[in-house]
């Protein structure tokens, strides 16, 4: 019996084969999960659709998480297709590129709102629509980064957004625990992806992983995928509200 046999869920945040969402999707599929995917826009659909179809998905819908109507439509499609839902992967973040370069004090009101809306509030918006479909309980996992807890050069407003995201994970977990809906986040070490390319001097972060992390190497999308698999599966049936680090131990160090 595979870990995710009989479980159905939606993955938000696949952009291409470099995406962390792709590493997660492959691990879930290998363990028997049935997957649905969302994509942000038509340009990304061309990349996402063939990847999703290669994992046997036929629920592939556009969804801008800034739009409540889009999110509504996405969960309507899942309800029509499956009736119920077992899990959701939230692997979405966005901030203006300039805001990841300038001194933090120069962050604009609009830039702050945008980063917090797409990268943190969207988890709440998605969970809200998932709850009625998780009749037998379920599991929700989001993606975060150490910049929520410590100052990481250039991470700026995204660090604030990730702090809000992690607090949202805890509040959702506390509220939904009784319904057997678990909510956790994985805090991944730096990985070269489309989103990461927006962070100034990102290569420096990869180099630090090789030189200073306890494991002296970067981690892969697949390694993140395996930890997300654990949190979504019944192996983690007693785990909720956690921020689980997959960073080769980088976060434990003081210097
Ligand atoms: P990615 O670019 O592959 O994924 C980001 C996704 O967010 C894309 O699919 C993009 O389409 C989506 N997105 C952006 N704005 C959206 C919107 N308005 N509506 C819907 N989708 C939207 O990059 P990734 O690194 O795989 O990022 C996935 C998650 O992992 C993000 O939350 C990111 O912060 C987090 N993370 C990344 C790293 C890293 O080093 N790459 C480390 C820790 C955490």
PDB file of C-alpha atoms and ligand atoms in Angstrom:
ATOM      1  CA  UNK A   1       0.000   0.000   0.000  1.00  0.00           C
ATOM      2  CA  UNK A   2       1.479   3.338  -1.032  1.00  0.00           C
ATOM      3  CA  UNK A   3       1.463   6.246   1.440  1.00  0.00           C
ATOM      4  CA  UNK A   4      -0.890   8.484  -0.578  1.00  0.00           C
ATOM      5  CA  UNK A   5      -3.083   5.796  -2.183  1.00  0.00           C
ATOM      6  CA  UNK A   6      -6.678   7.045  -2.363  1.00  0.00           C
ATOM      7  CA  UNK A   7      -5.728  10.623  -1.436  1.00  0.00           C
ATOM      8  CA  UNK A   8      -6.593  13.564  -3.701  1.00  0.00           C
ATOM      9  CA  UNK A   9      -5.264  17.063  -3.533  1.00  0.00           C
ATOM     10  CA  UNK A  10      -4.495  20.375  -5.173  1.00  0.00           C
ATOM     11  CA  UNK A  11      -1.053  21.841  -5.763  1.00  0.00           C
ATOM     12  CA  UNK A  12      -0.768  25.647  -6.034  1.00  0.00           C
ATOM     13  CA  UNK A  13       2.543  27.049  -7.296  1.00  0.00           C
ATOM     14  CA  UNK A  14       3.864  24.902 -10.120  1.00  0.00           C
ATOM     15  CA  UNK A  15       5.654  27.106 -12.667  1.00  0.00           C
ATOM     16  CA  UNK A  16       8.231  24.793 -14.278  1.00  0.00           C
ATOM     17  CA  UNK A  17      10.428  21.761 -13.615  1.00  0.00           C
ATOM     18  CA  UNK A  18      12.629  23.831 -11.275  1.00  0.00           C
ATOM     19  CA  UNK A  19       9.679  24.634  -8.980  1.00  0.00           C
ATOM     20  CA  UNK A  20       9.645  23.219  -5.479  1.00  0.00           C
ATOM     21  CA  UNK A  21       6.018  22.315  -6.280  1.00  0.00           C
ATOM     22  CA  UNK A  22       7.343  19.978  -8.985  1.00  0.00           C
ATOM     23  CA  UNK A  23       9.632  18.195  -6.513  1.00  0.00           C
ATOM     24  CA  UNK A  24       6.627  17.809  -4.210  1.00  0.00           C
ATOM     25  CA  UNK A  25       4.280  16.640  -6.989  1.00  0.00           C
ATOM     26  CA  UNK A  26       6.650  13.886  -8.135  1.00  0.00           C
ATOM     27  CA  UNK A  27       7.031  12.483  -4.610  1.00  0.00           C
ATOM     28  CA  UNK A  28       3.258  12.560  -4.027  1.00  0.00           C
ATOM     29  CA  UNK A  29       2.533  10.857  -7.339  1.00  0.00           C
ATOM     30  CA  UNK A  30       5.137   8.152  -6.668  1.00  0.00           C
ATOM     31  CA  UNK A  31       3.192   7.340  -3.495  1.00  0.00           C
ATOM     32  CA  UNK A  32      -0.132   7.032  -5.324  1.00  0.00           C
ATOM     33  CA  UNK A  33      -1.725  10.485  -4.845  1.00  0.00           C
ATOM     34  CA  UNK A  34      -4.204  11.872  -7.370  1.00  0.00           C
ATOM     35  CA  UNK A  35      -3.191  15.451  -8.167  1.00  0.00           C
ATOM     36  CA  UNK A  36      -4.808  18.632  -9.443  1.00  0.00           C
ATOM     37  CA  UNK A  37      -2.785  21.708 -10.374  1.00  0.00           C
ATOM     38  CA  UNK A  38      -3.297  25.441 -10.716  1.00  0.00           C
ATOM     39  CA  UNK A  39      -1.283  27.818 -12.875  1.00  0.00           C
ATOM     40  CA  UNK A  40      -1.012  31.586 -12.669  1.00  0.00           C
ATOM     41  CA  UNK A  41      -1.513  32.678 -16.283  1.00  0.00           C
ATOM     42  CA  UNK A  42      -1.540  31.574 -19.921  1.00  0.00           C
ATOM     43  CA  UNK A  43       2.211  31.998 -20.310  1.00  0.00           C
ATOM     44  CA  UNK A  44       2.792  29.522 -17.482  1.00  0.00           C
ATOM     45  CA  UNK A  45       0.024  27.186 -18.653  1.00  0.00           C
ATOM     46  CA  UNK A  46       2.244  26.116 -21.556  1.00  0.00           C
ATOM     47  CA  UNK A  47       4.825  24.844 -19.079  1.00  0.00           C
ATOM     48  CA  UNK A  48       2.516  23.588 -16.348  1.00  0.00           C
ATOM     49  CA  UNK A  49       0.013  21.608 -18.437  1.00  0.00           C
ATOM     50  CA  UNK A  50       2.483  19.089 -19.944  1.00  0.00           C
ATOM     51  CA  UNK A  51       4.166  18.580 -16.558  1.00  0.00           C
ATOM     52  CA  UNK A  52       0.829  18.066 -14.815  1.00  0.00           C
ATOM     53  CA  UNK A  53      -0.394  15.707 -17.547  1.00  0.00           C
ATOM     54  CA  UNK A  54       2.815  13.673 -17.290  1.00  0.00           C
ATOM     55  CA  UNK A  55       1.731  12.875 -13.713  1.00  0.00           C
ATOM     56  CA  UNK A  56      -1.738  11.842 -14.898  1.00  0.00           C
ATOM     57  CA  UNK A  57      -3.520  15.025 -13.797  1.00  0.00           C
ATOM     58  CA  UNK A  58      -6.612  16.216 -15.646  1.00  0.00           C
ATOM     59  CA  UNK A  59      -7.685  18.870 -13.140  1.00  0.00           C
ATOM     60  CA  UNK A  60      -5.519  21.785 -14.307  1.00  0.00           C
ATOM     61  CA  UNK A  61      -7.054  25.209 -13.680  1.00  0.00           C
ATOM     62  CA  UNK A  62      -5.966  28.863 -13.846  1.00  0.00           C
ATOM     63  CA  UNK A  63      -5.822  30.577 -10.466  1.00  0.00           C
ATOM     64  CA  UNK A  64      -4.414  33.936  -9.454  1.00  0.00           C
ATOM     65  CA  UNK A  65      -4.470  33.742  -5.655  1.00  0.00           C
ATOM     66  CA  UNK A  66      -5.049  37.516  -5.521  1.00  0.00           C
ATOM     67  CA  UNK A  67      -8.556  36.783  -6.830  1.00  0.00           C
ATOM     68  CA  UNK A  68     -11.219  35.305  -4.544  1.00  0.00           C
ATOM     69  CA  UNK A  69     -13.242  34.388  -7.648  1.00  0.00           C
ATOM     70  CA  UNK A  70     -10.338  32.377  -9.054  1.00  0.00           C
ATOM     71  CA  UNK A  71      -9.863  30.513  -5.782  1.00  0.00           C
ATOM     72  CA  UNK A  72     -13.615  29.863  -5.593  1.00  0.00           C
ATOM     73  CA  UNK A  73     -13.620  28.509  -9.152  1.00  0.00           C
ATOM     74  CA  UNK A  74     -10.628  26.283  -8.397  1.00  0.00           C
ATOM     75  CA  UNK A  75     -12.290  24.611  -5.415  1.00  0.00           C
ATOM     76  CA  UNK A  76     -15.598  24.340  -7.313  1.00  0.00           C
ATOM     77  CA  UNK A  77     -13.702  22.398  -9.984  1.00  0.00           C
ATOM     78  CA  UNK A  78     -12.168  20.126  -7.325  1.00  0.00           C
ATOM     79  CA  UNK A  79     -15.588  19.537  -5.763  1.00  0.00           C
ATOM     80  CA  UNK A  80     -17.152  18.676  -9.119  1.00  0.00           C
ATOM     81  CA  UNK A  81     -14.296  16.332  -9.983  1.00  0.00           C
ATOM     82  CA  UNK A  82     -13.690  14.632  -6.625  1.00  0.00           C
ATOM     83  CA  UNK A  83     -16.435  15.626  -4.171  1.00  0.00           C
ATOM     84  CA  UNK A  84     -13.912  15.676  -1.337  1.00  0.00           C
ATOM     85  CA  UNK A  85     -10.323  16.756  -0.867  1.00  0.00           C
ATOM     86  CA  UNK A  86      -7.529  15.251   1.266  1.00  0.00           C
ATOM     87  CA  UNK A  87      -4.712  17.743   0.908  1.00  0.00           C
ATOM     88  CA  UNK A  88      -3.549  21.116  -0.406  1.00  0.00           C
ATOM     89  CA  UNK A  89       0.001  22.219  -1.193  1.00  0.00           C
ATOM     90  CA  UNK A  90       0.495  26.012  -1.063  1.00  0.00           C
ATOM     91  CA  UNK A  91       3.801  26.822  -2.761  1.00  0.00           C
ATOM     92  CA  UNK A  92       3.166  30.412  -3.833  1.00  0.00           C
ATOM     93  CA  UNK A  93       4.952  33.693  -3.119  1.00  0.00           C
ATOM     94  CA  UNK A  94       5.485  37.031  -4.810  1.00  0.00           C
ATOM     95  CA  UNK A  95       7.091  40.417  -4.125  1.00  0.00           C
ATOM     96  CA  UNK A  96       8.178  43.209  -6.423  1.00  0.00           C
ATOM     97  CA  UNK A  97      11.736  42.577  -7.576  1.00  0.00           C
ATOM     98  CA  UNK A  98      12.810  46.120  -6.516  1.00  0.00           C
ATOM     99  CA  UNK A  99      11.645  45.419  -2.966  1.00  0.00           C
ATOM    100  CA  UNK A 100      14.183  42.586  -2.759  1.00  0.00           C
ATOM    101  CA  UNK A 101      17.046  44.974  -3.515  1.00  0.00           C
ATOM    102  CA  UNK A 102      16.328  48.287  -1.808  1.00  0.00           C
ATOM    103  CA  UNK A 103      16.910  49.056   1.898  1.00  0.00           C
ATOM    104  CA  UNK A 104      13.960  47.573   3.822  1.00  0.00           C
ATOM    105  CA  UNK A 105      12.948  50.998   5.188  1.00  0.00           C
ATOM    106  CA  UNK A 106      12.187  52.072   1.597  1.00  0.00           C
ATOM    107  CA  UNK A 107       9.500  49.400   1.065  1.00  0.00           C
ATOM    108  CA  UNK A 108       6.375  51.052  -0.369  1.00  0.00           C
ATOM    109  CA  UNK A 109       2.893  50.578   1.073  1.00  0.00           C
ATOM    110  CA  UNK A 110       1.774  48.928  -2.165  1.00  0.00           C
ATOM    111  CA  UNK A 111       4.815  46.640  -2.278  1.00  0.00           C
ATOM    112  CA  UNK A 112       4.207  45.579   1.321  1.00  0.00           C
ATOM    113  CA  UNK A 113       0.503  44.884   0.675  1.00  0.00           C
ATOM    114  CA  UNK A 114       1.242  42.925  -2.473  1.00  0.00           C
ATOM    115  CA  UNK A 115       3.860  40.667  -0.857  1.00  0.00           C
ATOM    116  CA  UNK A 116       1.651  39.988   2.169  1.00  0.00           C
ATOM    117  CA  UNK A 117      -1.449  39.381   0.036  1.00  0.00           C
ATOM    118  CA  UNK A 118       0.066  36.892  -2.406  1.00  0.00           C
ATOM    119  CA  UNK A 119       2.532  35.218  -0.036  1.00  0.00           C
ATOM    120  CA  UNK A 120       0.610  35.060   3.259  1.00  0.00           C
ATOM    121  CA  UNK A 121      -3.097  35.902   2.996  1.00  0.00           C
ATOM    122  CA  UNK A 122      -3.472  33.499   0.081  1.00  0.00           C
ATOM    123  CA  UNK A 123      -2.907  30.573   2.458  1.00  0.00           C
ATOM    124  CA  UNK A 124      -5.879  31.707   4.545  1.00  0.00           C
ATOM    125  CA  UNK A 125      -8.017  32.256   1.429  1.00  0.00           C
ATOM    126  CA  UNK A 126      -7.140  28.799   0.106  1.00  0.00           C
ATOM    127  CA  UNK A 127      -7.662  27.057   3.469  1.00  0.00           C
ATOM    128  CA  UNK A 128     -11.092  28.720   3.798  1.00  0.00           C
ATOM    129  CA  UNK A 129     -12.260  27.072   0.563  1.00  0.00           C
ATOM    130  CA  UNK A 130     -10.554  23.760   1.323  1.00  0.00           C
ATOM    131  CA  UNK A 131     -12.210  23.254   4.736  1.00  0.00           C
ATOM    132  CA  UNK A 132     -15.730  22.340   3.464  1.00  0.00           C
ATOM    133  CA  UNK A 133     -14.198  19.759   1.114  1.00  0.00           C
ATOM    134  CA  UNK A 134     -12.097  18.106   3.836  1.00  0.00           C
ATOM    135  CA  UNK A 135     -15.038  16.272   5.370  1.00  0.00           C
ATOM    136  CA  UNK A 136     -12.941  13.423   6.771  1.00  0.00           C
ATOM    137  CA  UNK A 137     -10.073  15.704   7.764  1.00  0.00           C
ATOM    138  CA  UNK A 138      -7.118  16.728   5.654  1.00  0.00           C
ATOM    139  CA  UNK A 139      -3.646  18.181   5.517  1.00  0.00           C
ATOM    140  CA  UNK A 140      -2.422  21.544   4.243  1.00  0.00           C
ATOM    141  CA  UNK A 141       1.269  22.358   3.743  1.00  0.00           C
ATOM    142  CA  UNK A 142       2.792  25.718   2.831  1.00  0.00           C
ATOM    143  CA  UNK A 143       6.365  26.712   1.961  1.00  0.00           C
ATOM    144  CA  UNK A 144       8.410  29.152   4.006  1.00  0.00           C
ATOM    145  CA  UNK A 145      11.990  30.355   4.525  1.00  0.00           C
ATOM    146  CA  UNK A 146      14.307  31.238   7.425  1.00  0.00           C
ATOM    147  CA  UNK A 147      14.050  34.945   6.480  1.00  0.00           C
ATOM    148  CA  UNK A 148      10.830  34.931   8.551  1.00  0.00           C
ATOM    149  CA  UNK A 149      12.806  34.439  11.784  1.00  0.00           C
ATOM    150  CA  UNK A 150      16.228  35.968  11.073  1.00  0.00           C
ATOM    151  CA  UNK A 151      17.375  38.894   8.986  1.00  0.00           C
ATOM    152  CA  UNK A 152      18.584  37.545   5.652  1.00  0.00           C
ATOM    153  CA  UNK A 153      20.172  40.144   3.335  1.00  0.00           C
ATOM    154  CA  UNK A 154      17.801  41.254   0.533  1.00  0.00           C
ATOM    155  CA  UNK A 155      14.912  39.043   1.688  1.00  0.00           C
ATOM    156  CA  UNK A 156      13.287  42.194   3.092  1.00  0.00           C
ATOM    157  CA  UNK A 157       9.490  42.383   2.771  1.00  0.00           C
ATOM    158  CA  UNK A 158       9.354  38.704   1.890  1.00  0.00           C
ATOM    159  CA  UNK A 159      10.725  37.937   5.365  1.00  0.00           C
ATOM    160  CA  UNK A 160       7.821  39.871   6.862  1.00  0.00           C
ATOM    161  CA  UNK A 161       5.394  38.023   4.589  1.00  0.00           C
ATOM    162  CA  UNK A 162       6.846  34.645   5.622  1.00  0.00           C
ATOM    163  CA  UNK A 163       6.536  35.620   9.304  1.00  0.00           C
ATOM    164  CA  UNK A 164       2.832  36.330   8.667  1.00  0.00           C
ATOM    165  CA  UNK A 165       2.537  33.061   6.758  1.00  0.00           C
ATOM    166  CA  UNK A 166       4.046  31.052   9.611  1.00  0.00           C
ATOM    167  CA  UNK A 167       1.765  32.735  12.160  1.00  0.00           C
ATOM    168  CA  UNK A 168      -1.174  31.958   9.852  1.00  0.00           C
ATOM    169  CA  UNK A 169      -0.118  28.295   9.831  1.00  0.00           C
ATOM    170  CA  UNK A 170      -0.335  28.237  13.639  1.00  0.00           C
ATOM    171  CA  UNK A 171      -3.703  30.030  13.821  1.00  0.00           C
ATOM    172  CA  UNK A 172      -5.196  27.786  11.146  1.00  0.00           C
ATOM    173  CA  UNK A 173      -3.790  24.682  12.855  1.00  0.00           C
ATOM    174  CA  UNK A 174      -5.310  25.707  16.199  1.00  0.00           C
ATOM    175  CA  UNK A 175      -8.703  26.360  14.641  1.00  0.00           C
ATOM    176  CA  UNK A 176      -8.894  23.300  12.418  1.00  0.00           C
ATOM    177  CA  UNK A 177      -7.324  20.625  14.617  1.00  0.00           C
ATOM    178  CA  UNK A 178     -10.653  19.449  15.987  1.00  0.00           C
ATOM    179  CA  UNK A 179     -11.855  18.825  12.430  1.00  0.00           C
ATOM    180  CA  UNK A 180      -8.763  16.665  11.908  1.00  0.00           C
ATOM    181  CA  UNK A 181      -7.396  19.190   9.401  1.00  0.00           C
ATOM    182  CA  UNK A 182      -3.658  19.634   9.949  1.00  0.00           C
ATOM    183  CA  UNK A 183      -1.741  22.707   8.796  1.00  0.00           C
ATOM    184  CA  UNK A 184       2.063  22.814   8.627  1.00  0.00           C
ATOM    185  CA  UNK A 185       4.842  24.527   6.710  1.00  0.00           C
ATOM    186  CA  UNK A 186       8.187  23.368   5.403  1.00  0.00           C
ATOM    187  CA  UNK A 187      11.014  25.888   5.706  1.00  0.00           C
ATOM    188  CA  UNK A 188      13.308  25.056   2.815  1.00  0.00           C
ATOM    189  CA  UNK A 189      16.930  26.044   2.385  1.00  0.00           C
ATOM    190  CA  UNK A 190      17.756  28.110  -0.718  1.00  0.00           C
ATOM    191  CA  UNK A 191      17.045  26.356  -4.038  1.00  0.00           C
ATOM    192  CA  UNK A 192      17.558  27.813  -7.500  1.00  0.00           C
ATOM    193  CA  UNK A 193      14.053  28.463  -8.901  1.00  0.00           C
ATOM    194  CA  UNK A 194      12.202  31.160 -10.839  1.00  0.00           C
ATOM    195  CA  UNK A 195      11.064  32.888  -7.621  1.00  0.00           C
ATOM    196  CA  UNK A 196      14.565  32.705  -6.120  1.00  0.00           C
ATOM    197  CA  UNK A 197      16.031  34.432  -9.162  1.00  0.00           C
ATOM    198  CA  UNK A 198      14.211  37.611  -8.030  1.00  0.00           C
ATOM    199  CA  UNK A 199      16.304  37.830  -4.849  1.00  0.00           C
ATOM    200  CA  UNK A 200      19.492  39.880  -5.240  1.00  0.00           C
ATOM    201  CA  UNK A 201      22.743  37.919  -4.638  1.00  0.00           C
ATOM    202  CA  UNK A 202      20.840  34.643  -4.359  1.00  0.00           C
ATOM    203  CA  UNK A 203      23.926  32.713  -5.457  1.00  0.00           C
ATOM    204  CA  UNK A 204      25.639  33.857  -2.277  1.00  0.00           C
ATOM    205  CA  UNK A 205      22.995  31.970  -0.261  1.00  0.00           C
ATOM    206  CA  UNK A 206      23.655  28.746  -2.173  1.00  0.00           C
ATOM    207  CA  UNK A 207      27.395  29.162  -1.590  1.00  0.00           C
ATOM    208  CA  UNK A 208      26.823  29.606   2.156  1.00  0.00           C
ATOM    209  CA  UNK A 209      24.905  26.311   2.224  1.00  0.00           C
ATOM    210  CA  UNK A 210      27.873  24.528   0.632  1.00  0.00           C
ATOM    211  CA  UNK A 211      30.386  26.152   2.958  1.00  0.00           C
ATOM    212  CA  UNK A 212      28.577  26.566   6.299  1.00  0.00           C
ATOM    213  CA  UNK A 213      25.528  24.328   6.659  1.00  0.00           C
ATOM    214  CA  UNK A 214      26.035  21.219   8.829  1.00  0.00           C
ATOM    215  CA  UNK A 215      25.518  19.017   5.760  1.00  0.00           C
ATOM    216  CA  UNK A 216      27.842  21.226   3.638  1.00  0.00           C
ATOM    217  CA  UNK A 217      25.541  21.162   0.627  1.00  0.00           C
ATOM    218  CA  UNK A 218      22.368  22.590  -0.849  1.00  0.00           C
ATOM    219  CA  UNK A 219      19.120  20.660  -0.647  1.00  0.00           C
ATOM    220  CA  UNK A 220      16.970  19.647  -3.614  1.00  0.00           C
ATOM    221  CA  UNK A 221      13.346  20.111  -4.624  1.00  0.00           C
ATOM    222  CA  UNK A 222      12.915  16.343  -4.183  1.00  0.00           C
ATOM    223  CA  UNK A 223      14.206  16.454  -0.603  1.00  0.00           C
ATOM    224  CA  UNK A 224      11.638  19.136   0.179  1.00  0.00           C
ATOM    225  CA  UNK A 225       9.072  16.969  -1.618  1.00  0.00           C
ATOM    226  CA  UNK A 226       9.788  13.997   0.631  1.00  0.00           C
ATOM    227  CA  UNK A 227       9.209  16.053   3.796  1.00  0.00           C
ATOM    228  CA  UNK A 228       5.993  17.517   2.385  1.00  0.00           C
ATOM    229  CA  UNK A 229       4.922  13.952   1.546  1.00  0.00           C
ATOM    230  CA  UNK A 230       5.449  12.986   5.187  1.00  0.00           C
ATOM    231  CA  UNK A 231       3.379  15.955   6.424  1.00  0.00           C
ATOM    232  CA  UNK A 232       0.554  15.214   3.973  1.00  0.00           C
ATOM    233  CA  UNK A 233       0.498  11.496   4.695  1.00  0.00           C
ATOM    234  CA  UNK A 234      -0.857   9.603   7.708  1.00  0.00           C
ATOM    235  CA  UNK A 235       2.733   9.243   8.959  1.00  0.00           C
ATOM    236  CA  UNK A 236       2.266  12.784  10.324  1.00  0.00           C
ATOM    237  CA  UNK A 237      -1.265  12.156  11.686  1.00  0.00           C
ATOM    238  CA  UNK A 238      -0.338  13.728  15.035  1.00  0.00           C
ATOM    239  CA  UNK A 239       1.573  16.724  13.651  1.00  0.00           C
ATOM    240  CA  UNK A 240       0.074  20.185  13.191  1.00  0.00           C
ATOM    241  CA  UNK A 241       1.113  23.835  13.437  1.00  0.00           C
ATOM    242  CA  UNK A 242       4.787  22.997  12.827  1.00  0.00           C
ATOM    243  CA  UNK A 243       7.454  24.761  10.822  1.00  0.00           C
ATOM    244  CA  UNK A 244       9.637  21.877   9.643  1.00  0.00           C
ATOM    245  CA  UNK A 245      13.124  22.822   8.400  1.00  0.00           C
ATOM    246  CA  UNK A 246      14.555  21.101   5.338  1.00  0.00           C
ATOM    247  CA  UNK A 247      17.802  23.036   5.070  1.00  0.00           C
ATOM    248  CA  UNK A 248      20.649  20.661   5.857  1.00  0.00           C
ATOM    249  CA  UNK A 249      20.569  22.028   9.416  1.00  0.00           C
ATOM    250  CA  UNK A 250      21.489  25.600   8.427  1.00  0.00           C
ATOM    251  CA  UNK A 251      18.951  27.159  10.835  1.00  0.00           C
ATOM    252  CA  UNK A 252      20.439  25.632  14.001  1.00  0.00           C
ATOM    253  CA  UNK A 253      23.665  27.586  13.770  1.00  0.00           C
ATOM    254  CA  UNK A 254      24.485  30.756  15.669  1.00  0.00           C
ATOM    255  CA  UNK A 255      27.602  31.665  13.735  1.00  0.00           C
TER     256      UNK A 255
HETATM  257  P1  LIG B   1       8.588  29.127  -8.304  1.00  0.00           P
HETATM  258  O1  LIG B   1       8.784  30.412  -9.016  1.00  0.00           O
HETATM  259  O2  LIG B   1       8.799  27.890  -9.044  1.00  0.00           O
HETATM  260  O3  LIG B   1       7.172  29.080  -7.594  1.00  0.00           O
HETATM  261  C1  LIG B   1       6.480  30.231  -7.149  1.00  0.00           C
HETATM  262  C2  LIG B   1       5.080  30.079  -7.646  1.00  0.00           C
HETATM  263  O4  LIG B   1       4.255  31.146  -7.167  1.00  0.00           O
HETATM  264  C3  LIG B   1       5.011  30.116  -9.177  1.00  0.00           C
HETATM  265  O5  LIG B   1       4.363  28.966  -9.662  1.00  0.00           O
HETATM  266  C4  LIG B   1       4.162  31.354  -9.464  1.00  0.00           C
HETATM  267  O6  LIG B   1       3.352  31.204 -10.608  1.00  0.00           O
HETATM  268  C5  LIG B   1       3.325  31.393  -8.198  1.00  0.00           C
HETATM  269  N1  LIG B   1       2.663  32.675  -8.014  1.00  0.00           N
HETATM  270  C6  LIG B   1       3.195  33.919  -7.892  1.00  0.00           C
HETATM  271  N2  LIG B   1       2.222  34.830  -7.801  1.00  0.00           N
HETATM  272  C7  LIG B   1       1.030  34.158  -7.862  1.00  0.00           C
HETATM  273  C8  LIG B   1      -0.337  34.542  -7.848  1.00  0.00           C
HETATM  274  N3  LIG B   1      -0.715  35.820  -7.745  1.00  0.00           N
HETATM  275  N4  LIG B   1      -1.283  33.559  -7.944  1.00  0.00           N
HETATM  276  C9  LIG B   1      -0.936  32.267  -8.051  1.00  0.00           C
HETATM  277  N5  LIG B   1       0.340  31.847  -8.087  1.00  0.00           N
HETATM  278  C10 LIG B   1       1.313  32.785  -7.994  1.00  0.00           C
HETATM  279  O7  LIG B   1       9.617  29.216  -7.046  1.00  0.00           O
HETATM  280  P2  LIG B   1       9.760  28.282  -5.750  1.00  0.00           P
HETATM  281  O8  LIG B   1      11.093  28.640  -5.195  1.00  0.00           O
HETATM  282  O9  LIG B   1       9.433  26.893  -6.084  1.00  0.00           O
HETATM  283  O10 LIG B   1       8.686  28.890  -4.742  1.00  0.00           O
HETATM  284  C11 LIG B   1       7.672  28.120  -4.134  1.00  0.00           C
HETATM  285  C12 LIG B   1       7.538  28.477  -2.665  1.00  0.00           C
HETATM  286  O11 LIG B   1       8.700  28.055  -1.973  1.00  0.00           O
HETATM  287  C13 LIG B   1       7.395  29.973  -2.397  1.00  0.00           C
HETATM  288  O12 LIG B   1       6.495  30.153  -1.315  1.00  0.00           O
HETATM  289  C14 LIG B   1       8.793  30.350  -1.946  1.00  0.00           C
HETATM  290  O13 LIG B   1       8.833  31.499  -1.132  1.00  0.00           O
HETATM  291  C15 LIG B   1       9.146  29.108  -1.147  1.00  0.00           C
HETATM  292  N6  LIG B   1      10.570  28.929  -0.848  1.00  0.00           N
HETATM  293  C16 LIG B   1      11.489  28.974  -1.843  1.00  0.00           C
HETATM  294  C17 LIG B   1      12.839  28.805  -1.532  1.00  0.00           C
HETATM  295  C18 LIG B   1      13.882  28.860  -2.604  1.00  0.00           C
HETATM  296  O14 LIG B   1      15.063  29.079  -2.264  1.00  0.00           O
HETATM  297  N7  LIG B   1      13.547  28.641  -3.854  1.00  0.00           N
HETATM  298  C19 LIG B   1      13.233  28.591  -0.196  1.00  0.00           C
HETATM  299  C20 LIG B   1      12.252  28.551   0.797  1.00  0.00           C
HETATM  300  C21 LIG B   1      10.923  28.722   0.456  1.00  0.00           C
END
